């Protein structure tokens, strides 16, 4: 799908640097080359040229690169100008280019968007480019590169292929039910089997090989004064949360990104839970429960110096309450202030839960907690990883849920129209991952989070 306007943006970071690169993409890129360079450079060759203004005066000089359509990143004619990285020169050049008819500034992510619309990359790969740029750990870089090369897309494409074949089989048995004489039930069962095995394969590779781009959300919760803010501070190695011995000091949520040996997580410190008459504190406590609902893991901090019976009562009450909010959240109990006791700094599994004895004040035992988090969150640092966004996993879950429903209904009612409808819903959910069936609104939302020049 060719766009009828041409876009320009600086692709290097704004600010002073040795080189500044501009990218121009679209049908009038040729015109830009003619006006700025006085010629169209030889395709895919680095050509040293002058960059000219309207009066043929030299604005700058540098390397120009010409990628004629369709053999370019966007699939359109692309001109790249590599000049000196002075913000003033870049600004003058952009102004000069914008004075040419039909040229406008690119929106964030618009080069990727054009590459997507022109079939150069799918949506997973476009997202991988953004993930690569925003990678905060080495494994994230490796995983984004794998996604960019299509290692996740391929599984989704196979799933879509199976779905399309299934739909063809089903639709043709609706359209020609009287003319076609085949064992419809048998074919449908075969298709169900094939689809199920591909869904399971994808779920397995997501669980074994995916790195979630969005950081894991780890929430710190517990009674006041147990040491929640001290734990946040020691985990993030910063004095960000205010630590006092006055209960209720953390009234709102505090967020901190931390990198534990390459494992990126977002730590949320909360007001904890307790009865209070302070209205502001009440809001903080409610927000904490809302945040718990959206978190992957809770570190429930207990002051280990208090009566063990009381500790047990607090932890049991929490377990009872949390499961009505979020029953997939992982729970780790942090027995804090262990420095005041003669106990070991260790981790113990009691029933279904882990208890880590540590001191958020001295730091003893904090490494045990970090190791435990890495293990519990299945952080991987191996080859063959790819990036999955929560969006991808959600779409797979949605379509697998529809699949199970369709299979059940087929066994019960043998209703081919109902099955056709379910298959269409599944294709839509899966297609949204790669962008085959993605609404314009969603596309706009995804690309608008990219940076300008990408
Ligand atoms: P929060 O209300 O749960 O956030 O608790 P804070 O982190 O504000 O800590 C409450 C008080 O306990 C402060 O005086 C801290 O210095 C103290 N404290 C926190 N962790 C420890 C610890 O591991 N050992 C000792 N001895 N004191 C601690």
PDB file of N, CA and C in Angstrom, residues 293-354:
ATOM      1  N   UNK A 293      -3.683  -6.538  42.169  1.00  0.00           N
ATOM      2  CA  UNK A 293      -4.471  -7.232  41.174  1.00  0.00           C
ATOM      3  C   UNK A 293      -3.739  -7.357  39.844  1.00  0.00           C
ATOM      4  N   UNK A 294      -2.844  -6.395  39.561  1.00  0.00           N
ATOM      5  CA  UNK A 294      -2.170  -6.376  38.247  1.00  0.00           C
ATOM      6  C   UNK A 294      -0.728  -6.864  38.339  1.00  0.00           C
ATOM      7  N   UNK A 295      -0.306  -7.355  39.508  1.00  0.00           N
ATOM      8  CA  UNK A 295       1.111  -7.707  39.652  1.00  0.00           C
ATOM      9  C   UNK A 295       1.370  -9.190  39.404  1.00  0.00           C
ATOM     10  N   UNK A 296       2.649  -9.496  39.112  1.00  0.00           N
ATOM     11  CA  UNK A 296       3.042 -10.888  38.871  1.00  0.00           C
ATOM     12  C   UNK A 296       3.451 -11.585  40.161  1.00  0.00           C
ATOM     13  N   UNK A 297       3.983 -10.791  41.096  1.00  0.00           N
ATOM     14  CA  UNK A 297       4.591 -11.408  42.270  1.00  0.00           C
ATOM     15  C   UNK A 297       4.448 -10.441  43.445  1.00  0.00           C
ATOM     16  N   UNK A 298       4.104 -10.939  44.613  1.00  0.00           N
ATOM     17  CA  UNK A 298       4.046 -10.045  45.774  1.00  0.00           C
ATOM     18  C   UNK A 298       5.102 -10.476  46.802  1.00  0.00           C
ATOM     19  N   UNK A 299       5.819  -9.474  47.292  1.00  0.00           N
ATOM     20  CA  UNK A 299       6.744  -9.724  48.406  1.00  0.00           C
ATOM     21  C   UNK A 299       6.014  -9.231  49.645  1.00  0.00           C
ATOM     22  N   UNK A 300       5.551 -10.155  50.445  1.00  0.00           N
ATOM     23  CA  UNK A 300       4.782  -9.759  51.624  1.00  0.00           C
ATOM     24  C   UNK A 300       5.741  -9.679  52.809  1.00  0.00           C
ATOM     25  N   UNK A 301       5.944  -8.451  53.296  1.00  0.00           N
ATOM     26  CA  UNK A 301       6.971  -8.235  54.327  1.00  0.00           C
ATOM     27  C   UNK A 301       6.359  -8.331  55.722  1.00  0.00           C
ATOM     28  N   UNK A 302       7.009  -9.128  56.558  1.00  0.00           N
ATOM     29  CA  UNK A 302       6.562  -9.270  57.945  1.00  0.00           C
ATOM     30  C   UNK A 302       7.755  -8.962  58.853  1.00  0.00           C
ATOM     31  N   UNK A 303       7.486  -8.259  59.938  1.00  0.00           N
ATOM     32  CA  UNK A 303       8.526  -7.985  60.934  1.00  0.00           C
ATOM     33  C   UNK A 303       8.739  -9.283  61.732  1.00  0.00           C
ATOM     34  N   UNK A 304       9.944  -9.879  61.559  1.00  0.00           N
ATOM     35  CA  UNK A 304      10.173 -11.196  62.171  1.00  0.00           C
ATOM     36  C   UNK A 304      10.345 -11.109  63.688  1.00  0.00           C
ATOM     37  N   UNK A 305      10.484  -9.872  64.199  1.00  0.00           N
ATOM     38  CA  UNK A 305      10.706  -9.764  65.649  1.00  0.00           C
ATOM     39  C   UNK A 305       9.380  -9.811  66.420  1.00  0.00           C
ATOM     40  N   UNK A 306       8.263  -9.744  65.709  1.00  0.00           N
ATOM     41  CA  UNK A 306       6.985  -9.788  66.435  1.00  0.00           C
ATOM     42  C   UNK A 306       6.628 -11.231  66.770  1.00  0.00           C
ATOM     43  N   UNK A 307       5.670 -11.415  67.643  1.00  0.00           N
ATOM     44  CA  UNK A 307       5.244 -12.731  68.110  1.00  0.00           C
ATOM     45  C   UNK A 307       4.954 -13.681  66.923  1.00  0.00           C
ATOM     46  N   UNK A 308       5.593 -14.876  66.874  1.00  0.00           N
ATOM     47  CA  UNK A 308       5.394 -15.801  65.748  1.00  0.00           C
ATOM     48  C   UNK A 308       3.916 -16.118  65.481  1.00  0.00           C
ATOM     49  N   UNK A 309       3.123 -16.182  66.553  1.00  0.00           N
ATOM     50  CA  UNK A 309       1.689 -16.465  66.359  1.00  0.00           C
ATOM     51  C   UNK A 309       1.038 -15.348  65.544  1.00  0.00           C
ATOM     52  N   UNK A 310       1.431 -14.137  65.864  1.00  0.00           N
ATOM     53  CA  UNK A 310       0.895 -12.955  65.166  1.00  0.00           C
ATOM     54  C   UNK A 310       1.354 -12.985  63.697  1.00  0.00           C
ATOM     55  N   UNK A 311       2.631 -13.409  63.494  1.00  0.00           N
ATOM     56  CA  UNK A 311       3.168 -13.488  62.121  1.00  0.00           C
ATOM     57  C   UNK A 311       2.326 -14.452  61.283  1.00  0.00           C
ATOM     58  N   UNK A 312       1.996 -15.598  61.907  1.00  0.00           N
ATOM     59  CA  UNK A 312       1.221 -16.632  61.221  1.00  0.00           C
ATOM     60  C   UNK A 312      -0.172 -16.104  60.879  1.00  0.00           C
ATOM     61  N   UNK A 313      -0.740 -15.410  61.844  1.00  0.00           N
ATOM     62  CA  UNK A 313      -2.091 -14.877  61.645  1.00  0.00           C
ATOM     63  C   UNK A 313      -2.093 -13.863  60.484  1.00  0.00           C
ATOM     64  N   UNK A 314      -1.067 -12.982  60.477  1.00  0.00           N
ATOM     65  CA  UNK A 314      -0.984 -11.962  59.401  1.00  0.00           C
ATOM     66  C   UNK A 314      -0.841 -12.648  58.043  1.00  0.00           C
ATOM     67  N   UNK A 315       0.071 -13.655  57.976  1.00  0.00           N
ATOM     68  CA  UNK A 315       0.287 -14.280  56.669  1.00  0.00           C
ATOM     69  C   UNK A 315      -0.947 -15.064  56.224  1.00  0.00           C
ATOM     70  N   UNK A 316      -1.610 -15.755  57.139  1.00  0.00           N
ATOM     71  CA  UNK A 316      -2.809 -16.512  56.758  1.00  0.00           C
ATOM     72  C   UNK A 316      -3.926 -15.593  56.282  1.00  0.00           C
ATOM     73  N   UNK A 317      -4.097 -14.484  56.977  1.00  0.00           N
ATOM     74  CA  UNK A 317      -5.136 -13.528  56.558  1.00  0.00           C
ATOM     75  C   UNK A 317      -4.862 -13.002  55.167  1.00  0.00           C
ATOM     76  N   UNK A 318      -3.571 -12.731  54.908  1.00  0.00           N
ATOM     77  CA  UNK A 318      -3.213 -12.191  53.603  1.00  0.00           C
ATOM     78  C   UNK A 318      -3.516 -13.216  52.504  1.00  0.00           C
ATOM     79  N   UNK A 319      -3.118 -14.463  52.738  1.00  0.00           N
ATOM     80  CA  UNK A 319      -3.332 -15.504  51.718  1.00  0.00           C
ATOM     81  C   UNK A 319      -4.828 -15.606  51.394  1.00  0.00           C
ATOM     82  N   UNK A 320      -5.643 -15.578  52.461  1.00  0.00           N
ATOM     83  CA  UNK A 320      -7.098 -15.681  52.254  1.00  0.00           C
ATOM     84  C   UNK A 320      -7.594 -14.520  51.401  1.00  0.00           C
ATOM     85  N   UNK A 321      -7.141 -13.320  51.743  1.00  0.00           N
ATOM     86  CA  UNK A 321      -7.668 -12.126  51.077  1.00  0.00           C
ATOM     87  C   UNK A 321      -7.156 -11.983  49.633  1.00  0.00           C
ATOM     88  N   UNK A 322      -5.865 -12.266  49.445  1.00  0.00           N
ATOM     89  CA  UNK A 322      -5.255 -12.019  48.123  1.00  0.00           C
ATOM     90  C   UNK A 322      -5.922 -12.878  47.047  1.00  0.00           C
ATOM     91  N   UNK A 323      -6.309 -14.098  47.408  1.00  0.00           N
ATOM     92  CA  UNK A 323      -6.851 -14.966  46.372  1.00  0.00           C
ATOM     93  C   UNK A 323      -8.209 -14.501  45.849  1.00  0.00           C
ATOM     94  N   UNK A 324      -8.859 -13.618  46.594  1.00  0.00           N
ATOM     95  CA  UNK A 324     -10.102 -13.085  46.035  1.00  0.00           C
ATOM     96  C   UNK A 324      -9.786 -11.916  45.081  1.00  0.00           C
ATOM     97  N   UNK A 325      -8.552 -11.417  45.105  1.00  0.00           N
ATOM     98  CA  UNK A 325      -8.157 -10.328  44.205  1.00  0.00           C
ATOM     99  C   UNK A 325      -7.451 -10.855  42.965  1.00  0.00           C
ATOM    100  N   UNK A 326      -6.485 -11.730  43.194  1.00  0.00           N
ATOM    101  CA  UNK A 326      -5.618 -12.156  42.093  1.00  0.00           C
ATOM    102  C   UNK A 326      -5.143 -13.570  42.425  1.00  0.00           C
ATOM    103  N   UNK A 327      -5.691 -14.573  41.716  1.00  0.00           N
ATOM    104  CA  UNK A 327      -5.285 -15.912  42.133  1.00  0.00           C
ATOM    105  C   UNK A 327      -4.127 -16.474  41.327  1.00  0.00           C
ATOM    106  N   UNK A 328      -3.546 -15.628  40.421  1.00  0.00           N
ATOM    107  CA  UNK A 328      -2.379 -16.161  39.704  1.00  0.00           C
ATOM    108  C   UNK A 328      -1.085 -15.535  40.231  1.00  0.00           C
ATOM    109  N   UNK A 329      -1.207 -14.628  41.168  1.00  0.00           N
ATOM    110  CA  UNK A 329      -0.019 -13.929  41.674  1.00  0.00           C
ATOM    111  C   UNK A 329       0.864 -14.883  42.493  1.00  0.00           C
ATOM    112  N   UNK A 330       2.188 -14.737  42.330  1.00  0.00           N
ATOM    113  CA  UNK A 330       3.098 -15.559  43.147  1.00  0.00           C
ATOM    114  C   UNK A 330       3.341 -14.814  44.459  1.00  0.00           C
ATOM    115  N   UNK A 331       3.450 -15.573  45.542  1.00  0.00           N
ATOM    116  CA  UNK A 331       3.622 -14.929  46.854  1.00  0.00           C
ATOM    117  C   UNK A 331       4.940 -15.384  47.482  1.00  0.00           C
ATOM    118  N   UNK A 332       5.732 -14.410  47.914  1.00  0.00           N
ATOM    119  CA  UNK A 332       6.924 -14.740  48.712  1.00  0.00           C
ATOM    120  C   UNK A 332       6.838 -13.933  50.002  1.00  0.00           C
ATOM    121  N   UNK A 333       7.020 -14.605  51.132  1.00  0.00           N
ATOM    122  CA  UNK A 333       7.006 -13.889  52.405  1.00  0.00           C
ATOM    123  C   UNK A 333       8.433 -13.480  52.752  1.00  0.00           C
ATOM    124  N   UNK A 334       8.593 -12.197  53.068  1.00  0.00           N
ATOM    125  CA  UNK A 334       9.905 -11.696  53.457  1.00  0.00           C
ATOM    126  C   UNK A 334       9.874 -11.490  54.970  1.00  0.00           C
ATOM    127  N   UNK A 335      10.671 -12.289  55.679  1.00  0.00           N
ATOM    128  CA  UNK A 335      10.729 -12.150  57.138  1.00  0.00           C
ATOM    129  C   UNK A 335      11.865 -11.182  57.437  1.00  0.00           C
ATOM    130  N   UNK A 336      11.488  -9.947  57.677  1.00  0.00           N
ATOM    131  CA  UNK A 336      12.474  -8.868  57.763  1.00  0.00           C
ATOM    132  C   UNK A 336      12.942  -8.638  59.212  1.00  0.00           C
ATOM    133  N   UNK A 337      13.998  -7.859  59.324  1.00  0.00           N
ATOM    134  CA  UNK A 337      14.629  -7.471  60.603  1.00  0.00           C
ATOM    135  C   UNK A 337      15.288  -8.683  61.268  1.00  0.00           C
ATOM    136  N   UNK A 338      15.761  -9.598  60.429  1.00  0.00           N
ATOM    137  CA  UNK A 338      16.416 -10.800  60.937  1.00  0.00           C
ATOM    138  C   UNK A 338      17.724 -10.457  61.661  1.00  0.00           C
ATOM    139  N   UNK A 339      18.256  -9.263  61.393  1.00  0.00           N
ATOM    140  CA  UNK A 339      19.500  -8.849  62.069  1.00  0.00           C
ATOM    141  C   UNK A 339      19.285  -8.711  63.580  1.00  0.00           C
ATOM    142  N   UNK A 340      18.031  -8.541  63.990  1.00  0.00           N
ATOM    143  CA  UNK A 340      17.773  -8.377  65.426  1.00  0.00           C
ATOM    144  C   UNK A 340      17.596  -9.730  66.126  1.00  0.00           C
ATOM    145  N   UNK A 341      17.628 -10.812  65.335  1.00  0.00           N
ATOM    146  CA  UNK A 341      17.458 -12.155  65.908  1.00  0.00           C
ATOM    147  C   UNK A 341      18.734 -12.971  65.676  1.00  0.00           C
ATOM    148  N   UNK A 342      18.768 -14.171  66.249  1.00  0.00           N
ATOM    149  CA  UNK A 342      19.980 -14.997  66.039  1.00  0.00           C
ATOM    150  C   UNK A 342      19.731 -16.051  64.959  1.00  0.00           C
ATOM    151  N   UNK A 343      18.671 -15.855  64.148  1.00  0.00           N
ATOM    152  CA  UNK A 343      18.308 -16.860  63.130  1.00  0.00           C
ATOM    153  C   UNK A 343      19.224 -16.789  61.909  1.00  0.00           C
ATOM    154  N   UNK A 344      19.175 -17.862  61.111  1.00  0.00           N
ATOM    155  CA  UNK A 344      19.940 -17.878  59.855  1.00  0.00           C
ATOM    156  C   UNK A 344      19.278 -16.984  58.816  1.00  0.00           C
ATOM    157  N   UNK A 345      20.114 -16.467  57.893  1.00  0.00           N
ATOM    158  CA  UNK A 345      19.558 -15.768  56.732  1.00  0.00           C
ATOM    159  C   UNK A 345      19.380 -16.840  55.669  1.00  0.00           C
ATOM    160  N   UNK A 346      18.148 -17.236  55.397  1.00  0.00           N
ATOM    161  CA  UNK A 346      17.947 -18.347  54.463  1.00  0.00           C
ATOM    162  C   UNK A 346      16.572 -18.285  53.825  1.00  0.00           C
ATOM    163  N   UNK A 347      16.306 -19.305  53.006  1.00  0.00           N
ATOM    164  CA  UNK A 347      14.985 -19.407  52.383  1.00  0.00           C
ATOM    165  C   UNK A 347      14.395 -20.762  52.760  1.00  0.00           C
ATOM    166  N   UNK A 348      13.129 -20.768  53.110  1.00  0.00           N
ATOM    167  CA  UNK A 348      12.473 -22.038  53.470  1.00  0.00           C
ATOM    168  C   UNK A 348      11.152 -22.126  52.749  1.00  0.00           C
ATOM    169  N   UNK A 349      10.824 -23.362  52.342  1.00  0.00           N
ATOM    170  CA  UNK A 349       9.514 -23.555  51.718  1.00  0.00           C
ATOM    171  C   UNK A 349       8.601 -24.198  52.754  1.00  0.00           C
ATOM    172  N   UNK A 350       7.517 -23.508  53.062  1.00  0.00           N
ATOM    173  CA  UNK A 350       6.556 -24.077  54.014  1.00  0.00           C
ATOM    174  C   UNK A 350       5.225 -24.144  53.279  1.00  0.00           C
ATOM    175  N   UNK A 351       4.742 -25.379  53.079  1.00  0.00           N
ATOM    176  CA  UNK A 351       3.520 -25.553  52.273  1.00  0.00           C
ATOM    177  C   UNK A 351       3.807 -25.084  50.860  1.00  0.00           C
ATOM    178  N   UNK A 352       2.939 -24.202  50.340  1.00  0.00           N
ATOM    179  CA  UNK A 352       3.103 -23.732  48.962  1.00  0.00           C
ATOM    180  C   UNK A 352       3.954 -22.476  48.870  1.00  0.00           C
ATOM    181  N   UNK A 353       4.418 -21.972  50.001  1.00  0.00           N
ATOM    182  CA  UNK A 353       5.027 -20.633  49.977  1.00  0.00           C
ATOM    183  C   UNK A 353       6.485 -20.626  50.437  1.00  0.00           C
ATOM    184  N   UNK A 354       7.204 -19.629  49.900  1.00  0.00           N
ATOM    185  CA  UNK A 354       8.599 -19.447  50.290  1.00  0.00           C
ATOM    186  C   UNK A 354       8.694 -18.342  51.338  1.00  0.00           C
TER     187      UNK A 354
END
